[in-house]
């Protein structure tokens, strides 16, 4: 990891000095155990703030939305796919970016630095899918069954599912860290904040809490890269990826789709094709 | 003040004997952490914790609280008349609240109980509650209470301070409410006050983290408000509710009407200055339109506006919750030091 940090600093310094970019979006060392803080570096004096290790959980693509300047961004496999998604959705232009790609060996849990995050355990795209320069040689990709957890829930009976989701969301305080950490959630006014009409109550009524989660997940369908930023951000330790992953699986099964692999193809729920499977239309 | 010694063997039965008179709210395992909850008959407060994940502020200030109810059915005689929702305000005791969180309740009281305004909902719950504190002999790494005018043995806001002492607890009754509770539990053996002095010294020495706040009040508000450090400090922020919801001193709320069919309730929900909606005007204009504005608000409120308005130090008791729970590691200790050490540009 130290080699990664060195290389990130070297590339960043060069880019700032030769004026390729105005700023570098990366991570600086955090103040509590197993934590780093996303940061923006604008001058070479601050280059040594930049670090890389397995605590870079937050998806930096989240900090690109609607930027006007030219920046360098440090991107893991998942971040790079969300950068593509931001490009497709006109939130940033490719030529505003210098992507410093990081072949990723997985992020660890904040509460246990010896354990990989759940999404990282089943990641199929550890290497950035788009970049201008890599900080190291690509790592080997592993293929595992990505959907074991989803299948487990699919196999549950109705009652059991109800209980499972009820328990899952019971500790939620609606702090919205999950949606705010997500690079897909950039609407100027989120549906939870709309008041004319008001789609959902704002209190702790379980129906409202669930409505928030279901709707958020649906808005991520076909766009979610399973970067895990949402889950890592949750102060209540809620595994809300269960929702987005189910939708990811549907998109994969129906359309052989994986989000953000390139910056041209629009996500399936955003397009119409004559040969789309439409067995649901009765 | 009365000091009582309680044999640990008699503790559980004493607490449980209170359960006819008081609801007992205490720390209990909740997922991967502890939180306060109402204990079932015979359930003992679990003192094997550093501090709870969520602060106990919700005991007097629930996250969602129904205030008023009404009907819009014009066939009813009392339609469109707001009525107070009937609630249980019977006596309750929070057993095992940490001194920082108790001080925080006192601090929130400055807002809910003033000469001009008295918040009836908050006050009724507050008055119904007896606060039984548990001194912190093992503070966490991120606690910095000794530099926020608090401390692991701080007594503010408490009715009783409890301390573990080998095979017993020593309890100091600090108010009449506290004495009443100890009496009701049948705890009456005399204890030794000296245990508190020694414990306090040891515990304070274990707190390694601190903030500097001495210069905050001397700055002109605008020097801090217009300082150039806010972009850097706020860059990572997600504008979530994690820090303010977890914080025992954050008191902001929003009021909503919820109507189903012809029946309505007026509810108040915790709100947070980190949310864009917090300051959104009906025109669509938002005076705190950017993340930087919102982060600045949170820290200016805690570390400058509050300091100036109340002259009681900062609006933070140093519990460390926001420090540990912020998903992007924005640390109030660092922000406070940056603010305190700020060197304003000389006036030209
Ligand atoms: S981050 Fe966690 S607690 Fe916050 S809204 Fe999302 S699921 Fe709920
Ligand atoms: S929903 Fe979660 S996993 Fe999916 S892109 Fe957003 S933050 Fe990443
Ligand atoms: S600001 Fe943070 S450390 Fe201070 S009282 Fe609130 S949660 Fe605790
Ligand atoms: S910091 Fe923000 S949420 Fe907390 S009390 Fe102040 S304005 Fe309200
Ligand atoms: S400081 Fe941290 S916890 Fe608070 S709103 Fe920002 S990201 Fe959320």
XYZ file of C-alpha atoms and ligand atoms in Angstrom:
670
model
C 0.000 0.000 0.000
C 2.917 2.346 0.643
C 4.004 1.906 -2.945
C 0.512 2.949 -4.039
C 0.687 6.051 -1.839
C 4.100 6.985 -3.253
C 2.920 6.574 -6.812
C -0.298 8.529 -6.183
C 1.755 11.404 -4.774
C 4.203 11.290 -7.674
C 1.493 11.381 -10.344
C -0.517 14.028 -8.498
C 2.461 16.304 -8.049
C 3.306 16.076 -11.730
C -0.286 16.831 -12.770
C -0.555 19.846 -10.485
C 2.862 21.197 -11.453
C 2.398 20.918 -15.209
C -1.098 22.341 -14.970
C -2.893 19.261 -16.341
C -5.384 19.556 -13.488
C -6.420 22.203 -10.986
C -6.887 19.786 -8.118
C -6.586 16.164 -7.085
C -9.407 14.368 -5.314
C -8.045 11.678 -3.030
C -7.790 10.615 0.576
C -5.912 11.928 3.563
C -5.107 10.070 6.779
C -8.010 9.969 9.180
C -8.021 10.829 12.862
C -9.662 7.659 14.148
C -8.743 4.041 13.676
C -9.395 2.500 10.251
C -10.552 5.745 8.717
C -9.482 8.130 6.005
C -11.004 11.383 4.890
C -11.719 12.262 1.260
C -9.871 15.478 0.436
C -9.064 17.869 -2.352
C -5.449 18.847 -2.921
C -4.808 22.037 -4.872
C -1.109 22.632 -4.426
C 2.003 20.519 -4.392
C 2.754 21.564 -0.797
C -0.139 19.378 0.283
C 0.842 16.376 -1.827
C 2.053 14.419 1.168
C -1.437 14.552 2.657
C -2.485 11.966 0.069
C -2.554 8.372 1.291
C -3.805 5.018 0.126
C -4.743 1.969 2.172
C -7.667 -0.353 2.716
C -9.719 2.352 4.473
C -10.558 4.248 1.277
C -14.139 3.002 1.333
C -16.002 6.087 0.236
C -16.524 6.232 -3.535
C -14.761 9.350 -4.772
C -16.952 9.564 -7.882
C -19.441 11.083 -5.448
C -17.323 14.252 -5.406
C -17.416 14.774 -9.178
C -21.062 15.620 -9.718
C -21.480 18.946 -11.560
C -17.866 20.025 -11.142
C -16.737 22.662 -13.603
C -12.973 22.406 -13.131
C -10.446 19.911 -14.411
C -9.474 17.452 -11.719
C -7.557 14.285 -11.150
C -9.398 11.588 -9.249
C -8.153 8.432 -7.639
C -10.323 5.520 -8.686
C -10.646 1.905 -7.614
C -12.486 -0.532 -9.871
C -15.915 0.430 -8.544
C -15.170 4.167 -8.478
C -14.131 3.988 -12.130
C -17.468 2.396 -13.047
C -19.322 5.132 -11.190
C -17.211 7.710 -13.028
C -18.455 6.152 -16.278
C -21.995 6.347 -14.970
C -21.550 10.037 -14.099
C -20.230 10.628 -17.625
C -23.202 8.802 -19.220
C -25.580 10.825 -17.085
C -23.921 14.136 -18.024
C -22.736 14.921 -14.525
C -19.132 15.410 -15.621
C -17.203 15.248 -18.909
C -14.468 12.765 -19.590
C -12.101 15.521 -20.711
C -12.437 17.232 -17.326
C -10.886 14.220 -15.677
C -7.526 12.659 -15.226
C -8.257 9.273 -13.717
C -5.523 7.819 -11.530
C -6.480 4.151 -11.506
C -5.880 1.962 -8.471
C -5.935 -1.801 -8.977
C -7.757 -2.717 -5.806
C -7.275 -5.572 -3.401
C -10.438 -4.722 -1.504
C -11.410 -2.405 1.314
C -11.654 -3.641 4.881
C -14.393 -3.043 7.394
C -14.031 -0.070 9.699
C -14.921 -2.215 12.693
C -12.551 -5.057 11.729
C -9.490 -4.309 9.644
C -8.841 -8.010 9.063
C -12.128 -8.553 7.244
C -12.903 -7.420 3.698
C -16.116 -5.517 3.090
C -18.901 -7.810 1.920
C -19.089 -6.196 -1.528
C -15.315 -6.501 -1.963
C -15.474 -10.228 -1.238
C -17.580 -10.729 -4.362
C -16.115 -8.003 -6.571
C -15.555 -8.878 -10.246
C -13.989 -5.589 -11.290
C -11.101 -4.812 -8.986
C -9.187 -3.105 -11.782
C -10.364 0.278 -12.996
C -12.290 -0.054 -16.253
C -11.279 3.437 -17.323
C -8.139 5.366 -16.359
C -5.403 7.633 -17.634
C -2.645 6.125 -15.584
C -2.437 3.168 -13.218
C -0.518 3.324 -9.951
C 0.504 -0.338 -10.184
C 0.135 -3.431 -12.332
C -3.369 -4.837 -12.594
C -4.453 -7.343 -9.962
C -5.975 -10.689 -10.761
C -9.769 -10.673 -11.029
C -11.613 -13.427 -9.218
C -14.939 -14.896 -10.263
C -17.219 -15.995 -7.479
C -20.968 -16.296 -7.271
C -21.908 -12.679 -6.681
C -25.461 -13.451 -5.683
C -25.343 -16.096 -2.965
C -26.818 -13.646 -0.445
C -29.576 -12.534 -2.815
C -30.524 -16.131 -3.557
C -30.792 -16.836 0.153
C -33.375 -14.097 0.516
C -35.166 -15.090 -2.688
C -35.600 -18.559 -1.231
C -37.371 -17.248 1.876
C -41.124 -17.507 2.295
C -43.233 -14.357 2.342
C -43.462 -14.198 6.142
C -39.782 -14.829 6.567
C -38.915 -12.136 4.042
C -41.193 -9.682 5.820
C -39.483 -10.363 9.146
C -36.055 -10.213 7.549
C -36.621 -6.785 6.010
C -38.398 -5.519 9.104
C -35.411 -6.432 11.258
C -32.965 -5.167 8.666
C -34.388 -1.654 8.687
C -35.429 -1.450 12.305
C -32.264 0.414 13.441
C -32.441 2.971 10.613
C -32.481 6.590 11.803
C -32.966 8.021 8.300
C -29.723 9.884 8.553
C -29.412 9.418 4.781
C -25.691 8.686 4.937
C -26.386 5.761 2.594
C -27.886 7.852 -0.163
C -25.546 10.758 0.355
C -22.481 8.533 0.102
C -23.762 7.130 -3.183
C -22.435 8.618 -6.411
C -25.778 7.831 -8.068
C -27.773 10.013 -5.682
C -27.320 13.495 -7.026
C -30.860 14.724 -7.698
C -31.150 18.433 -6.830
C -34.124 17.529 -4.638
C -34.378 13.938 -3.483
C -37.908 12.490 -3.445
C -37.681 12.249 0.352
C -37.381 16.033 0.488
C -40.141 16.857 -1.986
C -43.120 18.603 -0.446
C -45.365 19.291 -3.457
C -46.492 16.531 -3.449
C -44.945 14.903 -0.431
C -44.182 11.299 -1.405
C -43.181 10.014 1.962
C -43.533 10.981 5.616
C -40.417 12.299 7.276
C -40.649 10.633 10.662
C -39.751 7.250 12.050
C -42.919 5.438 10.990
C -41.643 2.059 9.702
C -43.717 2.390 6.522
C -41.968 5.644 5.685
C -38.551 4.246 6.533
C -39.179 1.271 4.228
C -40.569 3.465 1.478
C -37.374 5.485 1.564
C -35.221 2.385 1.221
C -37.239 0.709 -1.519
C -37.449 3.837 -3.617
C -33.801 4.634 -3.206
C -32.902 1.126 -4.301
C -35.130 1.315 -7.380
C -33.513 4.584 -8.377
C -30.189 2.750 -8.373
C -31.371 -0.185 -10.494
C -29.004 -0.809 -13.394
C -26.723 1.957 -12.156
C -25.379 0.537 -8.914
C -21.824 -0.816 -9.105
C -21.984 -2.428 -5.660
C -19.164 -0.173 -4.495
C -20.395 -0.563 -0.923
C -20.011 3.115 -0.026
C -23.603 3.174 1.216
C -23.090 0.279 3.562
C -19.755 1.525 4.851
C -21.276 4.943 5.552
C -24.169 3.652 7.632
C -23.610 4.464 11.307
C -26.175 1.836 12.246
C -24.465 -1.041 10.441
C -27.427 -1.746 8.172
C -26.788 -3.947 5.134
C -28.986 -2.023 2.753
C -27.020 -3.482 -0.189
C -29.481 -6.367 -0.005
C -31.884 -4.139 -1.944
C -29.539 -2.767 -4.567
C -27.966 -6.163 -5.134
C -31.277 -7.817 -5.846
C -31.889 -5.200 -8.531
C -28.368 -5.622 -9.824
C -29.010 -9.353 -10.160
C -32.241 -8.698 -12.052
C -30.423 -6.421 -14.469
C -27.740 -9.024 -14.965
C -30.203 -11.879 -15.471
C -32.514 -9.945 -17.779
C -30.105 -7.815 -19.748
C -26.637 -9.299 -19.066
C -25.890 -5.833 -17.748
C -23.155 -4.656 -15.440
C -23.183 -0.948 -14.672
C -20.479 1.467 -15.730
C -18.245 -0.792 -17.794
C -18.033 1.870 -20.489
C -19.122 5.466 -20.899
C -21.317 4.992 -23.983
C -24.009 2.460 -23.184
C -26.946 3.742 -21.175
C -28.264 1.601 -18.304
C -31.156 -0.757 -19.196
C -33.881 1.094 -17.322
C -32.883 4.201 -19.191
C -33.273 2.775 -22.708
C -35.666 0.745 -24.808
C -34.708 -2.013 -27.187
C -37.053 -4.018 -29.365
C -35.502 -7.264 -28.212
C -35.819 -6.455 -24.487
C -37.327 -9.367 -22.600
C -40.912 -8.387 -21.858
C -42.450 -11.453 -20.334
C -43.920 -9.239 -17.624
C -46.228 -7.541 -20.128
C -49.345 -9.648 -20.045
C -25.099 14.979 50.009
C -25.967 11.487 50.974
C -23.552 8.729 49.919
C -24.890 5.198 49.836
C -23.117 1.902 49.394
C -24.905 -0.754 47.364
C -23.747 -4.337 47.469
C -23.674 -5.603 43.866
C -25.543 -8.716 45.040
C -28.440 -6.481 46.059
C -28.298 -4.184 43.051
C -30.483 -6.129 40.632
C -33.274 -6.759 43.098
C -33.201 -3.120 44.228
C -33.489 -1.834 40.670
C -36.178 -4.308 39.828
C -38.164 -3.335 42.952
C -38.384 0.159 41.470
C -40.258 -1.140 38.480
C -43.679 -0.717 40.043
C -43.045 3.008 40.525
C -40.626 3.837 37.732
C -40.065 2.746 34.178
C -36.434 1.740 34.094
C -34.474 2.786 31.037
C -30.964 1.459 30.815
C -28.158 0.451 28.479
C -28.727 -2.855 26.695
C -27.019 -4.730 23.883
C -28.509 -3.611 20.581
C -26.913 -5.144 17.500
C -23.181 -4.455 17.550
C -23.424 -1.769 20.245
C -25.355 -0.640 23.298
C -28.340 1.653 23.314
C -30.788 2.849 25.941
C -34.095 1.076 26.055
C -36.887 0.441 28.497
C -35.934 -2.634 30.475
C -38.317 -5.512 30.982
C -39.239 -6.612 34.478
C -36.150 -8.092 36.099
C -33.838 -7.095 33.236
C -30.686 -5.491 34.590
C -29.076 -2.432 32.991
C -25.984 -3.767 31.222
C -23.037 -1.714 32.456
C -20.550 -3.524 30.280
C -20.327 -0.656 27.800
C -18.207 2.394 27.081
C -21.037 4.519 25.836
C -24.200 3.919 23.832
C -24.150 4.367 20.065
C -27.073 6.774 20.067
C -27.221 9.296 22.852
C -29.988 9.105 25.442
C -31.369 12.468 24.314
C -34.289 10.619 22.744
C -35.593 9.717 26.210
C -36.706 13.319 26.655
C -36.643 14.296 22.985
C -37.908 11.390 20.854
C -36.822 11.343 17.208
C -40.477 11.427 16.108
C -42.960 12.754 18.632
C -46.683 13.267 18.141
C -47.651 16.606 19.638
C -51.212 17.313 18.553
C -54.037 15.436 16.895
C -57.135 16.573 15.047
C -59.919 15.573 12.755
C -60.863 17.327 9.523
C -64.196 15.508 9.376
C -66.769 18.313 9.443
C -69.423 15.947 10.751
C -67.539 15.855 14.022
C -68.235 18.550 16.540
C -64.580 19.122 17.362
C -63.290 19.098 13.805
C -60.234 21.253 13.067
C -59.440 21.582 16.759
C -55.909 20.692 17.777
C -55.743 18.529 20.860
C -52.729 17.423 22.801
C -51.898 13.767 22.259
C -52.277 11.822 25.513
C -48.941 10.423 26.566
C -47.437 8.535 29.413
C -45.571 10.925 31.684
C -45.298 8.538 34.620
C -41.996 8.518 36.540
C -39.037 6.924 34.816
C -35.374 6.550 35.657
C -32.479 6.421 33.261
C -29.988 4.162 34.971
C -26.440 4.291 33.645
C -26.405 7.550 31.726
C -22.854 8.802 31.272
C -21.918 12.180 32.790
C -21.336 13.711 29.341
C -24.831 12.799 28.199
C -26.364 14.122 31.411
C -24.572 17.424 30.998
C -25.847 17.454 27.418
C -29.425 17.196 28.650
C -28.832 20.229 30.838
C -27.395 22.009 27.872
C -30.390 21.201 25.671
C -32.574 22.483 28.511
C -31.191 25.961 27.904
C -33.084 25.844 24.631
C -36.291 24.094 25.673
C -36.789 25.847 29.009
C -36.305 29.605 28.780
C -38.066 32.617 30.269
C -39.813 33.242 26.966
C -40.529 29.700 25.803
C -41.191 26.494 27.630
C -41.419 23.418 25.458
C -44.186 21.421 27.169
C -43.360 18.067 25.557
C -39.687 18.163 26.373
C -40.272 19.521 29.872
C -42.903 16.967 30.846
C -40.610 14.111 29.884
C -37.681 15.797 31.564
C -39.571 16.333 34.792
C -40.770 12.742 34.828
C -37.224 11.444 34.594
C -34.666 10.725 37.300
C -31.145 10.650 35.919
C -28.881 8.051 37.473
C -25.382 8.582 36.139
C -22.601 6.069 35.866
C -19.099 7.483 36.267
C -16.738 6.621 33.428
C -13.767 4.699 34.748
C -12.765 3.519 31.273
C -13.238 6.439 28.897
C -12.936 5.727 25.142
C -10.017 6.970 23.033
C -12.103 9.607 21.360
C -13.645 11.101 24.522
C -12.509 14.642 25.194
C -14.972 15.599 27.922
C -12.374 17.085 30.285
C -11.713 19.929 27.857
C -15.389 20.704 27.222
C -16.244 21.703 30.770
C -17.413 18.200 31.598
C -15.598 15.106 32.810
C -15.964 11.413 33.638
C -17.331 12.211 37.099
C -19.224 15.378 36.197
C -22.407 15.759 38.216
C -24.327 18.347 36.182
C -27.718 17.151 35.083
C -27.652 14.099 37.347
C -29.853 13.171 40.272
C -27.520 10.408 41.363
C -23.919 9.637 40.485
C -23.049 5.984 40.643
C -19.583 4.541 40.685
C -18.393 0.964 40.582
C -16.197 0.087 43.529
C -15.164 -3.546 43.590
C -18.033 -5.663 44.825
C -20.307 -2.693 45.315
C -21.575 0.516 43.808
C -21.276 3.816 45.602
C -24.122 6.200 44.933
C -24.104 9.906 45.586
C -27.567 11.443 45.785
C -27.307 14.867 44.207
C -30.933 15.985 44.321
C -34.111 15.230 46.185
C -35.310 13.206 43.192
C -32.191 11.118 43.573
C -32.689 10.544 47.289
C -36.263 9.493 46.669
C -35.185 6.899 44.128
C -32.482 5.447 46.379
C -34.994 5.243 49.206
C -37.581 3.552 46.998
C -35.023 0.946 45.947
C -34.273 0.243 49.609
C -30.621 1.252 49.322
C -29.579 2.758 52.635
C -26.122 1.578 53.789
C -23.805 4.529 54.295
C -21.016 4.809 51.733
C -17.720 6.667 51.586
C -17.456 9.801 49.493
C -13.682 9.358 49.184
C -14.187 6.705 46.488
C -15.366 9.461 44.140
C -12.333 11.660 44.655
C -9.852 8.914 43.857
C -11.882 7.518 40.961
C -12.269 10.959 39.444
C -8.547 11.624 39.433
C -7.759 8.265 37.818
C -10.456 8.573 35.203
C -9.531 12.119 34.227
C -5.938 11.038 33.798
C -7.061 8.426 31.279
C -8.537 10.998 28.950
C -5.880 11.735 26.394
C -7.840 13.603 23.783
C -8.676 17.293 24.078
C -9.737 20.441 22.289
C -8.625 24.038 22.715
C -11.491 26.453 23.103
C -9.963 29.391 24.968
C -9.851 31.848 22.046
C -13.219 31.093 20.453
C -15.123 33.774 22.290
C -12.631 36.517 21.436
C -12.941 36.222 17.676
C -15.324 38.436 15.829
C -17.992 36.160 14.430
C -17.286 37.253 10.884
C -13.585 36.481 11.153
C -14.447 32.853 11.713
C -17.424 32.878 9.352
C -15.366 34.245 6.472
C -12.220 32.278 7.268
C -10.573 30.440 4.405
C -10.475 27.003 6.040
C -14.087 25.973 5.451
C -13.630 24.561 1.942
C -10.910 22.232 3.130
C -12.767 21.196 6.291
C -16.059 20.562 4.525
C -14.912 18.934 1.300
C -15.545 15.342 2.384
C -18.877 15.949 4.121
C -21.870 14.025 2.812
C -24.403 16.290 4.516
C -25.986 13.348 6.265
C -27.675 13.326 9.654
C -25.161 11.046 11.320
C -23.319 13.607 13.430
C -26.310 15.658 14.517
C -28.578 12.675 15.181
C -25.887 10.974 17.256
C -25.076 14.176 19.132
C -26.579 14.509 22.606
C -26.572 18.307 22.341
C -28.184 18.822 18.926
C -31.702 20.021 19.508
C -33.114 20.979 16.115
C -36.466 19.688 14.948
C -38.982 20.051 12.158
C -42.773 19.981 12.472
C -44.912 18.018 10.039
C -48.621 17.392 9.674
C -49.536 13.872 8.681
C -53.108 13.227 7.623
C -54.622 9.867 6.873
C -58.218 9.963 5.694
C -59.736 12.641 7.894
C -57.496 12.170 10.916
C -54.348 14.133 11.353
C -51.420 14.378 13.727
C -48.842 17.068 14.131
C -45.469 15.427 14.621
C -42.077 16.816 15.371
C -39.052 15.037 13.981
C -35.365 15.593 14.610
C -33.906 17.750 11.925
C -30.340 18.563 11.058
C -28.604 21.681 9.804
C -26.599 19.359 7.576
C -29.663 18.671 5.412
C -30.292 21.094 2.517
C -34.011 21.104 3.355
C -33.299 22.558 6.787
C -33.073 26.107 5.453
C -34.949 25.779 2.156
C -37.378 28.664 1.638
C -40.738 28.196 -0.035
C -39.432 30.349 -2.881
C -36.865 27.672 -3.611
C -34.028 29.897 -2.436
C -31.690 28.302 0.057
C -29.591 30.705 2.125
C -27.343 27.802 3.093
C -27.206 26.492 -0.413
C -23.898 24.628 -0.351
C -22.317 21.919 1.697
C -19.688 24.375 2.849
C -22.387 26.681 4.253
C -23.965 23.793 6.129
C -20.769 22.435 7.617
C -19.859 25.947 8.684
C -23.256 26.293 10.370
C -22.837 23.132 12.394
C -19.452 24.091 13.741
C -20.205 27.808 14.121
C -23.298 26.929 16.126
C -21.458 24.561 18.421
C -18.249 26.492 18.749
C -19.090 30.158 18.318
C -22.755 31.217 18.314
C -23.572 29.077 21.341
C -20.409 30.186 23.133
C -21.351 33.839 22.626
C -25.042 33.511 23.369
C -24.959 31.480 26.573
C -21.443 32.076 27.904
C -21.330 28.486 29.106
C -18.549 27.159 26.876
C -19.037 25.136 23.725
C -22.109 23.209 22.618
C -20.319 19.895 22.794
C -19.705 17.657 25.772
C -16.914 15.681 24.143
C -18.702 12.354 23.897
C -16.906 11.528 20.649
C -19.947 10.050 18.882
C -19.745 12.288 15.826
C -16.019 11.657 15.630
C -16.463 7.893 15.549
C -19.559 7.720 13.416
C -18.933 10.253 10.671
C -18.581 8.176 7.500
C -15.885 10.469 6.131
C -14.051 11.149 9.370
C -14.780 14.833 9.852
C -13.501 15.398 13.358
C -14.839 18.193 15.564
C -11.624 18.122 17.584
C -9.657 19.124 14.528
C -12.229 21.705 13.426
C -12.263 23.209 16.907
C -8.488 23.503 16.967
C -8.422 25.046 13.486
C -11.014 27.604 14.599
C -9.321 28.313 17.907
C -5.924 28.792 16.279
C -7.213 30.905 13.429
C -5.206 34.025 12.664
C -7.560 36.565 11.090
C -6.264 38.699 8.229
C -5.227 42.094 9.582
C -7.787 44.825 8.833
C -6.591 46.848 5.853
S -27.148 5.206 6.499
Fe -28.112 3.596 7.716
S -29.222 4.647 9.361
Fe -28.728 6.179 7.791
S -30.541 6.221 6.460
Fe -29.121 4.749 5.564
S -29.704 2.766 6.418
Fe -30.664 4.342 7.687
S -26.189 2.049 -4.046
Fe -24.440 1.697 -2.680
S -23.243 0.123 -3.711
Fe -24.624 0.991 -5.240
S -23.425 2.598 -6.258
Fe -24.612 3.544 -4.567
S -23.195 3.570 -2.830
Fe -22.382 2.106 -4.337
S -20.447 17.447 18.843
Fe -19.787 15.308 18.702
S -18.413 15.003 20.453
Fe -19.563 16.897 20.818
S -21.308 16.244 22.039
Fe -21.963 16.208 19.890
S -21.577 14.107 19.199
Fe -20.464 14.393 21.120
S -25.441 22.004 15.148
Fe -27.096 22.106 13.674
S -28.537 20.458 14.187
Fe -27.178 20.815 15.936
S -28.303 22.217 17.205
Fe -26.944 23.433 15.915
S -28.140 24.010 14.143
Fe -29.218 22.326 15.175
S -19.710 15.714 9.162
Fe -19.815 13.528 8.710
S -21.562 12.774 9.866
Fe -21.757 15.000 9.746
S -23.020 15.384 7.938
Fe -20.884 15.454 7.263
S -20.473 13.353 6.572
Fe -22.340 13.251 7.823
